[in-house]
């Protein structure tokens, strides 16, 4: 197949109004601003977001004030979603899924490294989402006997949604976003009626740490963004749809979570009781529980898109059905999550903050700017680009080691002792890692000027030359 401009359906695409079945088919472009804003708004509201407010608020003497917590949510979401929107635009310009975009950064073979890491991350988050859905259903029914049934039902619905992903995004815009918005408005009114927390109670110590956590949640969608924005009509629609939809929704979700948490004395295990305790709360909470499947849908579908970078000619429907079954099977025995599990997901997440920095700088200021973004099956390796990525990862772990075991934390403690350094309140792991990787990539730009124009007539995914020229605003 010759390079395409990314605007047609192409061979092997099945229904021209749906996502292609194989990787080397140009994607249709039906998604406008409203479609993408609704999609990302739905992803910005989650049961996890409500309970994650505990991480922002803190506990005991370290508890932030309500004003500090809300400010951390606003700043962290705005910065993190801006980064997410940058990744979304790259997907709209190239027409390629997120992991296939990395062929232009590392070369086809080396792009398999982040691809495998993203598969692990997406499967892990998929298990987490099915478990959270089951927990939400258990909170409504006051029973844990049907945990397995809730997991199986959620897994089945999730898998079914992945068969026609663009149809699902349209459904989210027309119906689900309205129902979720109504539920959020209802809970906002009810919680405000119960009393708004004193904005000054608490302190601002740990503000940047809380901001860093919220920022990291937004960035966790970076390795998924292009899987959906590749179907955007324009890069402008992808940027503003992603930024506005996700920012508004996540801020709203976290602020509601903070209010609910404070009304149960900061007890994270009782946060759902706040929502179920208001008049008719169960009905509106049920909407949010059912809506949570769009989170698991995104993780399962993006896992399939990542696998496509490894096996480009396998039908995506076969992949999503198999991955959906796998995630459901892995979720069945999980009733709760240990600190090690959270730490592992955090470790995987720390990989993608510096990766975005390397991708953005090289795409906008380096080889991508010169028309040499090669997405073909034969894209040559660029091992030099692994260096800034590694530097960013080390920076992140140096400032905020992931809690995956005492040996890992102990390793970084010894490093801290060796260099006589103690992480401070101002040491934001995400921001520093992003800055280090971005600067290192920019410094290497003069050494990576070769290979311009390699996408001309290339066999493979999209066309970073013709598609960019046609799509740049």
Short mmCIF file of C-alpha atoms in Angstrom, two decimals:
data_model
loop_
_atom_site.label_atom_id
_atom_site.label_comp_id
_atom_site.label_asym_id
_atom_site.label_seq_id
_atom_site.Cartn_x
_atom_site.Cartn_y
_atom_site.Cartn_z
CA UNK A 1 0.00 0.00 0.00
CA UNK A 2 1.34 3.42 -0.87
CA UNK A 3 1.35 6.31 1.53
CA UNK A 4 -1.99 8.03 1.88
CA UNK A 5 -3.11 11.47 2.88
CA UNK A 6 -4.96 10.05 5.88
CA UNK A 7 -8.41 11.17 4.75
CA UNK A 8 -9.82 8.15 2.96
CA UNK A 9 -11.13 4.79 4.04
CA UNK A 10 -8.72 2.69 2.02
CA UNK A 11 -8.68 -1.03 1.50
CA UNK A 12 -9.35 -3.32 4.40
CA UNK A 13 -11.27 -0.69 6.33
CA UNK A 14 -14.58 -2.49 6.37
CA UNK A 15 -17.32 0.08 7.00
CA UNK A 16 -15.92 3.39 5.68
CA UNK A 17 -17.57 5.17 8.61
CA UNK A 18 -15.71 3.06 11.15
CA UNK A 19 -12.13 2.67 12.29
CA UNK A 20 -9.93 0.59 9.93
CA UNK A 21 -9.57 -3.11 10.63
CA UNK A 22 -5.82 -3.18 9.91
CA UNK A 23 -3.04 -0.71 10.55
CA UNK A 24 -2.01 0.25 7.01
CA UNK A 25 -5.42 1.65 6.07
CA UNK A 26 -6.07 5.39 6.06
CA UNK A 27 -8.60 6.28 8.78
CA UNK A 28 -11.91 8.06 8.13
CA UNK A 29 -12.15 11.56 9.63
CA UNK A 30 -15.70 11.98 10.98
CA UNK A 31 -14.95 13.47 14.41
CA UNK A 32 -15.52 17.17 14.93
CA UNK A 33 -14.98 19.37 17.97
CA UNK A 34 -18.19 18.34 19.76
CA UNK A 35 -17.56 14.62 19.29
CA UNK A 36 -14.10 14.87 20.79
CA UNK A 37 -15.09 17.26 23.57
CA UNK A 38 -17.85 14.87 24.66
CA UNK A 39 -15.55 11.85 24.43
CA UNK A 40 -12.82 13.42 26.57
CA UNK A 41 -15.36 14.89 28.97
CA UNK A 42 -16.66 11.38 29.62
CA UNK A 43 -13.11 10.15 30.23
CA UNK A 44 -12.52 13.07 32.60
CA UNK A 45 -15.36 11.97 34.90
CA UNK A 46 -14.70 8.71 36.72
CA UNK A 47 -15.32 6.89 39.97
CA UNK A 48 -11.53 6.75 40.31
CA UNK A 49 -11.44 10.54 40.09
CA UNK A 50 -13.79 10.86 43.05
CA UNK A 51 -11.74 8.55 45.27
CA UNK A 52 -8.42 9.96 44.00
CA UNK A 53 -9.34 13.27 45.60
CA UNK A 54 -7.91 11.74 48.78
CA UNK A 55 -4.44 11.84 47.24
CA UNK A 56 -4.83 15.55 46.51
CA UNK A 57 -6.31 16.44 49.90
CA UNK A 58 -3.83 14.54 52.07
CA UNK A 59 -4.46 13.57 55.70
CA UNK A 60 -3.78 14.76 59.23
CA UNK A 61 -1.43 17.69 59.61
CA UNK A 62 -0.43 17.35 55.97
CA UNK A 63 -4.02 17.93 54.81
CA UNK A 64 -4.33 20.73 52.28
CA UNK A 65 -6.96 23.39 52.64
CA UNK A 66 -9.96 23.16 50.34
CA UNK A 67 -8.71 26.26 48.52
CA UNK A 68 -5.24 24.75 48.05
CA UNK A 69 -6.72 21.45 46.87
CA UNK A 70 -8.96 23.09 44.29
CA UNK A 71 -6.08 25.24 43.05
CA UNK A 72 -3.89 22.14 42.71
CA UNK A 73 -6.65 20.46 40.70
CA UNK A 74 -7.03 23.49 38.42
CA UNK A 75 -3.32 23.93 37.76
CA UNK A 76 -2.48 20.23 37.45
CA UNK A 77 -5.39 19.56 35.11
CA UNK A 78 -4.71 22.57 32.88
CA UNK A 79 -1.00 21.78 32.47
CA UNK A 80 -1.50 18.03 32.09
CA UNK A 81 -4.35 18.38 29.62
CA UNK A 82 -2.36 20.86 27.53
CA UNK A 83 0.29 18.14 27.20
CA UNK A 84 -2.42 15.62 26.36
CA UNK A 85 -3.80 17.93 23.68
CA UNK A 86 -0.35 18.22 22.09
CA UNK A 87 -0.27 14.44 21.69
CA UNK A 88 -3.82 14.57 20.33
CA UNK A 89 -2.79 16.99 17.59
CA UNK A 90 0.05 14.72 16.45
CA UNK A 91 -2.48 11.92 16.03
CA UNK A 92 -4.76 14.18 13.97
CA UNK A 93 -1.91 15.30 11.74
CA UNK A 94 -0.40 11.88 11.03
CA UNK A 95 -3.58 9.79 11.02
CA UNK A 96 -1.70 7.08 12.92
CA UNK A 97 -2.43 5.38 16.27
CA UNK A 98 -0.35 6.51 19.24
CA UNK A 99 2.25 3.73 19.23
CA UNK A 100 2.59 3.76 15.44
CA UNK A 101 3.37 7.49 15.67
CA UNK A 102 6.49 6.48 17.62
CA UNK A 103 7.89 4.80 14.51
CA UNK A 104 8.82 8.29 13.37
CA UNK A 105 10.58 8.96 16.68
CA UNK A 106 12.49 5.72 17.27
CA UNK A 107 12.13 3.71 14.07
CA UNK A 108 9.77 0.77 13.66
CA UNK A 109 11.73 -1.84 15.64
CA UNK A 110 12.63 0.43 18.55
CA UNK A 111 9.02 1.67 18.75
CA UNK A 112 8.17 -1.82 20.01
CA UNK A 113 9.78 -0.95 23.38
CA UNK A 114 7.22 1.74 24.42
CA UNK A 115 4.53 -0.28 22.67
CA UNK A 116 5.03 -3.28 24.98
CA UNK A 117 5.10 -0.97 28.01
CA UNK A 118 1.86 0.64 26.90
CA UNK A 119 0.21 -2.75 26.43
CA UNK A 120 1.11 -3.64 30.02
CA UNK A 121 -0.16 -0.28 31.24
CA UNK A 122 -3.46 -0.46 29.37
CA UNK A 123 -4.17 -4.03 30.48
CA UNK A 124 -3.41 -3.02 34.08
CA UNK A 125 -5.72 -0.04 33.92
CA UNK A 126 -8.38 -2.15 32.22
CA UNK A 127 -8.32 -4.58 35.15
CA UNK A 128 -8.48 -1.63 37.53
CA UNK A 129 -11.51 -0.13 35.76
CA UNK A 130 -13.52 -3.36 35.73
CA UNK A 131 -12.79 -3.78 39.42
CA UNK A 132 -13.87 -0.21 40.18
CA UNK A 133 -17.12 -0.74 38.26
CA UNK A 134 -17.77 -3.86 40.33
CA UNK A 135 -17.00 -1.93 43.54
CA UNK A 136 -19.43 0.81 42.53
CA UNK A 137 -22.14 -1.75 41.84
CA UNK A 138 -21.42 -3.42 45.20
CA UNK A 139 -21.76 -0.07 46.98
CA UNK A 140 -25.22 0.31 45.44
CA UNK A 141 -26.37 -3.22 46.27
CA UNK A 142 -24.61 -3.41 49.67
CA UNK A 143 -23.35 -6.87 48.72
CA UNK A 144 -20.02 -8.38 47.62
CA UNK A 145 -21.54 -11.73 46.64
CA UNK A 146 -22.04 -10.70 43.02
CA UNK A 147 -18.58 -9.25 42.43
CA UNK A 148 -17.79 -11.83 39.73
CA UNK A 149 -21.07 -11.13 37.91
CA UNK A 150 -20.47 -7.36 37.87
CA UNK A 151 -16.97 -7.92 36.48
CA UNK A 152 -18.20 -10.27 33.75
CA UNK A 153 -21.03 -7.92 32.73
CA UNK A 154 -18.72 -4.91 32.66
CA UNK A 155 -16.16 -6.88 30.64
CA UNK A 156 -18.78 -8.03 28.14
CA UNK A 157 -20.12 -4.51 27.59
CA UNK A 158 -16.59 -3.14 27.31
CA UNK A 159 -15.65 -5.68 24.66
CA UNK A 160 -18.84 -5.09 22.67
CA UNK A 161 -18.16 -1.34 22.56
CA UNK A 162 -14.72 -1.86 21.00
CA UNK A 163 -16.18 -3.46 17.86
CA UNK A 164 -17.46 -0.10 16.55
CA UNK A 165 -15.37 2.55 18.34
CA UNK A 166 -16.40 5.54 16.25
CA UNK A 167 -20.04 4.64 16.73
CA UNK A 168 -19.41 4.57 20.48
CA UNK A 169 -17.90 8.08 20.40
CA UNK A 170 -21.01 9.32 18.59
CA UNK A 171 -23.20 7.62 21.20
CA UNK A 172 -21.24 9.29 23.99
CA UNK A 173 -21.84 12.72 22.45
CA UNK A 174 -25.54 12.32 21.79
CA UNK A 175 -26.72 10.56 24.94
CA UNK A 176 -24.17 9.56 27.57
CA UNK A 177 -22.60 13.00 27.99
CA UNK A 178 -26.05 14.49 28.66
CA UNK A 179 -26.88 11.86 31.29
CA UNK A 180 -23.48 12.24 32.98
CA UNK A 181 -23.80 16.04 32.96
CA UNK A 182 -27.24 15.82 34.58
CA UNK A 183 -25.88 13.50 37.28
CA UNK A 184 -22.94 15.77 38.00
CA UNK A 185 -25.20 18.83 38.27
CA UNK A 186 -27.53 16.95 40.64
CA UNK A 187 -24.71 15.83 42.93
CA UNK A 188 -23.17 19.30 42.88
CA UNK A 189 -26.44 20.88 44.05
CA UNK A 190 -26.96 18.22 46.73
CA UNK A 191 -23.43 18.46 48.13
CA UNK A 192 -23.51 22.26 48.17
CA UNK A 193 -26.80 22.12 50.10
CA UNK A 194 -25.05 20.00 52.74
CA UNK A 195 -22.46 22.69 53.24
CA UNK A 196 -19.40 23.99 51.42
CA UNK A 197 -16.10 23.20 53.22
CA UNK A 198 -14.18 26.02 54.87
CA UNK A 199 -11.67 26.98 52.15
CA UNK A 200 -9.01 28.03 54.69
CA UNK A 201 -9.07 24.92 56.91
CA UNK A 202 -5.74 23.15 56.37
CA UNK A 203 -2.56 24.44 54.74
CA UNK A 204 -0.70 24.77 51.44
CA UNK A 205 2.19 22.45 52.30
CA UNK A 206 2.44 19.72 49.70
CA UNK A 207 0.62 21.84 47.11
CA UNK A 208 3.07 21.05 44.30
CA UNK A 209 3.01 17.35 45.15
CA UNK A 210 -0.78 17.35 44.83
CA UNK A 211 -0.53 19.31 41.58
CA UNK A 212 1.97 16.79 40.27
CA UNK A 213 -0.40 13.91 40.99
CA UNK A 214 -3.32 15.56 39.16
CA UNK A 215 -1.03 16.41 36.24
CA UNK A 216 0.10 12.79 36.04
CA UNK A 217 -3.52 11.58 35.85
CA UNK A 218 -4.12 13.79 32.80
CA UNK A 219 -0.88 12.64 31.17
CA UNK A 220 -1.81 8.99 31.70
CA UNK A 221 -4.00 9.33 28.59
CA UNK A 222 -1.12 10.58 26.42
CA UNK A 223 -0.21 7.11 25.05
CA UNK A 224 -3.89 6.63 24.09
CA UNK A 225 -4.81 10.02 22.63
CA UNK A 226 -3.85 9.53 18.98
CA UNK A 227 -5.83 6.27 18.80
CA UNK A 228 -8.94 8.47 18.70
CA UNK A 229 -7.80 11.84 17.39
CA UNK A 230 -6.44 10.18 14.23
CA UNK A 231 -10.12 10.33 13.20
CA UNK A 232 -10.40 14.09 13.82
CA UNK A 233 -11.46 16.31 10.93
CA UNK A 234 -8.81 18.90 11.81
CA UNK A 235 -5.89 19.26 14.25
CA UNK A 236 -7.61 22.34 15.70
CA UNK A 237 -10.72 20.32 16.58
CA UNK A 238 -8.58 17.64 18.21
CA UNK A 239 -6.66 20.13 20.35
CA UNK A 240 -9.60 22.15 21.63
CA UNK A 241 -11.95 19.19 21.89
CA UNK A 242 -9.41 17.31 24.00
CA UNK A 243 -8.35 20.28 26.11
CA UNK A 244 -11.77 21.74 26.86
CA UNK A 245 -13.64 18.46 27.35
CA UNK A 246 -11.12 16.79 29.63
CA UNK A 247 -10.20 19.93 31.61
CA UNK A 248 -13.76 20.85 32.55
CA UNK A 249 -14.73 17.28 33.39
CA UNK A 250 -11.70 16.38 35.50
CA UNK A 251 -11.79 19.62 37.50
CA UNK A 252 -15.49 19.14 38.19
CA UNK A 253 -14.97 15.49 39.12
CA UNK A 254 -12.12 16.20 41.53
CA UNK A 255 -13.87 19.14 43.22
CA UNK A 256 -16.97 16.99 43.80
CA UNK A 257 -14.71 14.26 45.14
CA UNK A 258 -13.06 16.71 47.55
CA UNK A 259 -16.43 17.89 48.85
CA UNK A 260 -17.71 14.33 49.25
CA UNK A 261 -14.51 13.28 51.00
CA UNK A 262 -14.59 16.14 53.50
CA UNK A 263 -18.20 15.34 54.35
CA UNK A 264 -17.16 11.84 55.52
CA UNK A 265 -14.21 13.12 57.52
CA UNK A 266 -11.62 12.33 54.86
CA UNK A 267 -12.32 8.57 54.94
CA UNK A 268 -11.63 7.41 51.36
CA UNK A 269 -13.44 4.09 51.91
CA UNK A 270 -16.72 5.95 52.58
CA UNK A 271 -16.65 8.42 49.71
CA UNK A 272 -19.33 6.60 47.70
CA UNK A 273 -21.61 6.76 50.76
CA UNK A 274 -21.79 10.52 50.31
CA UNK A 275 -23.26 10.19 46.84
CA UNK A 276 -25.59 7.34 47.76
CA UNK A 277 -26.73 9.19 50.89
CA UNK A 278 -28.44 12.08 49.08
CA UNK A 279 -32.05 11.93 47.93
CA UNK A 280 -32.35 9.64 44.89
CA UNK A 281 -28.57 9.49 44.86
CA UNK A 282 -28.59 5.82 43.87
CA UNK A 283 -30.22 6.60 40.49
CA UNK A 284 -27.68 9.24 39.50
CA UNK A 285 -24.81 7.20 40.92
CA UNK A 286 -25.95 4.27 38.76
CA UNK A 287 -25.48 6.47 35.69
CA UNK A 288 -21.87 7.10 36.71
CA UNK A 289 -21.23 3.41 37.40
CA UNK A 290 -22.56 2.36 33.99
CA UNK A 291 -20.71 5.23 32.31
CA UNK A 292 -17.42 3.97 33.75
CA UNK A 293 -17.29 1.39 30.96
CA UNK A 294 -16.03 4.10 28.60
CA UNK A 295 -12.82 4.09 30.67
CA UNK A 296 -12.43 0.33 30.30
CA UNK A 297 -13.42 0.64 26.62
CA UNK A 298 -10.57 3.12 26.05
CA UNK A 299 -8.04 0.85 27.73
CA UNK A 300 -9.07 -2.29 25.84
CA UNK A 301 -9.33 -0.54 22.47
CA UNK A 302 -5.98 1.22 22.91
CA UNK A 303 -4.36 -2.07 23.89
CA UNK A 304 -5.49 -3.41 20.53
CA UNK A 305 -4.13 -0.32 18.76
CA UNK A 306 -0.78 -0.89 20.47
CA UNK A 307 -0.75 -4.56 19.45
CA UNK A 308 -1.43 -3.37 15.90
CA UNK A 309 1.97 -1.69 15.89
CA UNK A 310 3.49 -5.15 16.46
CA UNK A 311 1.10 -7.11 14.22
CA UNK A 312 -0.32 -4.58 11.74
CA UNK A 313 -2.43 -6.95 9.65
CA UNK A 314 -4.42 -8.67 12.39
CA UNK A 315 -8.10 -7.68 12.39
CA UNK A 316 -8.62 -5.21 15.28
CA UNK A 317 -11.95 -6.89 16.15
CA UNK A 318 -10.13 -10.14 16.84
CA UNK A 319 -7.65 -8.25 19.00
CA UNK A 320 -10.25 -6.38 21.04
CA UNK A 321 -12.34 -9.48 21.70
CA UNK A 322 -9.28 -11.39 22.86
CA UNK A 323 -7.98 -8.49 24.99
CA UNK A 324 -11.42 -7.89 26.49
CA UNK A 325 -11.62 -11.54 27.54
CA UNK A 326 -8.10 -11.39 28.99
CA UNK A 327 -8.77 -8.24 31.02
CA UNK A 328 -12.03 -9.69 32.34
CA UNK A 329 -10.31 -12.92 33.37
CA UNK A 330 -7.53 -11.01 35.14
CA UNK A 331 -10.06 -8.81 36.97
CA UNK A 332 -12.18 -11.68 38.34
CA UNK A 333 -9.94 -12.57 41.33
CA UNK A 334 -9.13 -8.93 42.18
CA UNK A 335 -11.14 -7.56 45.13
CA UNK A 336 -8.81 -4.76 46.21
CA UNK A 337 -5.50 -3.22 45.21
CA UNK A 338 -2.26 -3.27 47.17
CA UNK A 339 0.18 -0.37 47.33
CA UNK A 340 2.50 -2.42 45.09
CA UNK A 341 -0.11 -2.43 42.32
CA UNK A 342 -0.55 1.35 42.51
CA UNK A 343 3.21 1.73 42.53
CA UNK A 344 3.59 -0.47 39.46
CA UNK A 345 1.06 1.57 37.49
CA UNK A 346 2.85 4.70 38.66
CA UNK A 347 6.14 3.29 37.42
CA UNK A 348 4.68 2.60 34.00
CA UNK A 349 3.11 6.05 33.98
CA UNK A 350 6.46 7.71 34.72
CA UNK A 351 7.68 6.28 31.42
CA UNK A 352 5.25 8.35 29.37
CA UNK A 353 5.79 11.84 30.81
CA UNK A 354 9.35 12.12 29.41
CA UNK A 355 8.34 10.17 26.30
CA UNK A 356 5.80 12.88 25.44
CA UNK A 357 8.49 15.54 25.82
CA UNK A 358 10.82 13.71 23.42
CA UNK A 359 8.00 13.14 20.94
CA UNK A 360 6.72 16.72 21.02
CA UNK A 361 10.14 18.36 20.62
CA UNK A 362 11.29 16.04 17.83
CA UNK A 363 7.98 16.27 15.98
CA UNK A 364 7.48 20.03 16.19
CA UNK A 365 11.11 21.25 16.27
CA UNK A 366 13.14 18.37 14.85
CA UNK A 367 12.63 15.74 12.18
CA UNK A 368 8.85 16.08 12.08
CA UNK A 369 9.15 19.76 11.21
CA UNK A 370 11.40 18.91 8.26
CA UNK A 371 8.98 16.36 6.79
CA UNK A 372 11.00 13.30 7.73
CA UNK A 373 8.52 11.60 10.05
CA UNK A 374 8.71 8.04 8.73
CA UNK A 375 5.78 5.82 9.75
CA UNK A 376 6.51 2.98 7.34
CA UNK A 377 7.20 -0.64 8.26
CA UNK A 378 10.84 -0.05 7.32
CA UNK A 379 11.43 3.15 9.29
CA UNK A 380 15.12 3.04 10.31
CA UNK A 381 16.12 2.91 13.96
CA UNK A 382 17.01 6.11 15.82
CA UNK A 383 18.63 4.80 19.03
CA UNK A 384 19.95 8.27 19.93
CA UNK A 385 16.38 9.33 20.78
CA UNK A 386 16.30 6.77 23.59
CA UNK A 387 18.81 8.90 25.55
CA UNK A 388 16.57 11.89 26.41
CA UNK A 389 13.73 9.50 27.22
CA UNK A 390 15.95 7.61 29.65
CA UNK A 391 17.21 10.85 31.23
CA UNK A 392 13.62 11.94 31.86
CA UNK A 393 12.68 8.61 33.39
CA UNK A 394 15.68 8.71 35.73
CA UNK A 395 14.82 12.28 36.72
CA UNK A 396 11.24 11.29 37.52
CA UNK A 397 12.26 8.32 39.66
CA UNK A 398 15.02 10.33 41.35
CA UNK A 399 12.45 12.90 42.53
CA UNK A 400 9.53 10.53 43.19
CA UNK A 401 10.50 6.82 43.31
CA UNK A 402 7.60 4.51 42.55
CA UNK A 403 6.49 2.32 45.45
CA UNK A 404 6.97 -1.09 43.80
CA UNK A 405 9.00 -2.63 46.60
CA UNK A 406 11.50 -1.76 49.26
CA UNK A 407 14.44 -2.57 47.01
CA UNK A 408 13.42 0.11 44.48
CA UNK A 409 12.82 2.82 47.09
CA UNK A 410 16.02 1.78 48.86
CA UNK A 411 17.98 2.16 45.64
CA UNK A 412 16.89 5.77 45.23
CA UNK A 413 17.40 6.52 48.91
CA UNK A 414 21.03 5.44 48.53
CA UNK A 415 21.36 7.65 45.46
CA UNK A 416 19.90 10.58 47.44
CA UNK A 417 22.41 9.98 50.23
CA UNK A 418 25.26 9.75 47.74
CA UNK A 419 24.46 13.12 46.12
CA UNK A 420 23.26 14.69 49.40
CA UNK A 421 19.80 15.49 48.05
CA UNK A 422 16.37 15.42 49.66
CA UNK A 423 13.24 15.91 47.50
CA UNK A 424 11.51 19.16 48.40
CA UNK A 425 7.96 20.43 48.05
CA UNK A 426 8.90 22.27 44.87
CA UNK A 427 10.39 19.22 43.13
CA UNK A 428 7.58 18.23 40.77
CA UNK A 429 8.60 14.90 39.26
CA UNK A 430 6.40 15.26 36.18
CA UNK A 431 7.44 18.80 35.31
CA UNK A 432 11.15 18.26 35.92
CA UNK A 433 11.18 14.99 33.97
CA UNK A 434 9.34 16.65 31.09
CA UNK A 435 11.77 19.59 31.09
CA UNK A 436 14.89 17.40 31.19
CA UNK A 437 13.72 15.22 28.31
CA UNK A 438 12.57 18.20 26.25
CA UNK A 439 15.85 20.08 26.66
CA UNK A 440 17.93 16.98 25.95
CA UNK A 441 15.93 16.27 22.79
CA UNK A 442 16.28 19.87 21.63
CA UNK A 443 20.04 19.69 22.22
CA UNK A 444 20.24 16.54 20.07
CA UNK A 445 18.24 18.06 17.20
CA UNK A 446 21.33 19.08 15.17
CA UNK A 447 22.50 15.45 15.27
CA UNK A 448 19.23 14.04 13.91
CA UNK A 449 18.85 16.02 10.69
CA UNK A 450 19.20 13.02 8.40
CA UNK A 451 16.38 11.08 6.80
CA UNK A 452 14.28 14.01 5.60
CA UNK A 453 11.54 12.98 3.22
CA UNK A 454 11.56 9.28 4.03
CA UNK A 455 7.76 9.13 4.11
CA UNK A 456 7.46 9.83 0.41
CA UNK A 457 5.89 6.74 -1.13
CA UNK A 458 6.52 4.69 2.02
CA UNK A 459 4.68 1.48 2.68
CA UNK A 460 2.89 1.68 6.04
CA UNK A 461 0.87 3.96 8.21
CA UNK A 462 -0.29 7.40 7.11
CA UNK A 463 1.85 10.04 5.47
CA UNK A 464 3.56 12.54 7.72
CA UNK A 465 4.44 14.63 4.68
CA UNK A 466 1.21 14.92 2.68
CA UNK A 467 -1.10 14.58 5.70
CA UNK A 468 0.73 17.26 7.67
CA UNK A 469 0.71 19.65 4.75
CA UNK A 470 -3.01 19.17 4.29
CA UNK A 471 -3.92 19.25 7.98
CA UNK A 472 -1.76 21.97 9.53
CA UNK A 473 -3.98 24.88 10.61
#
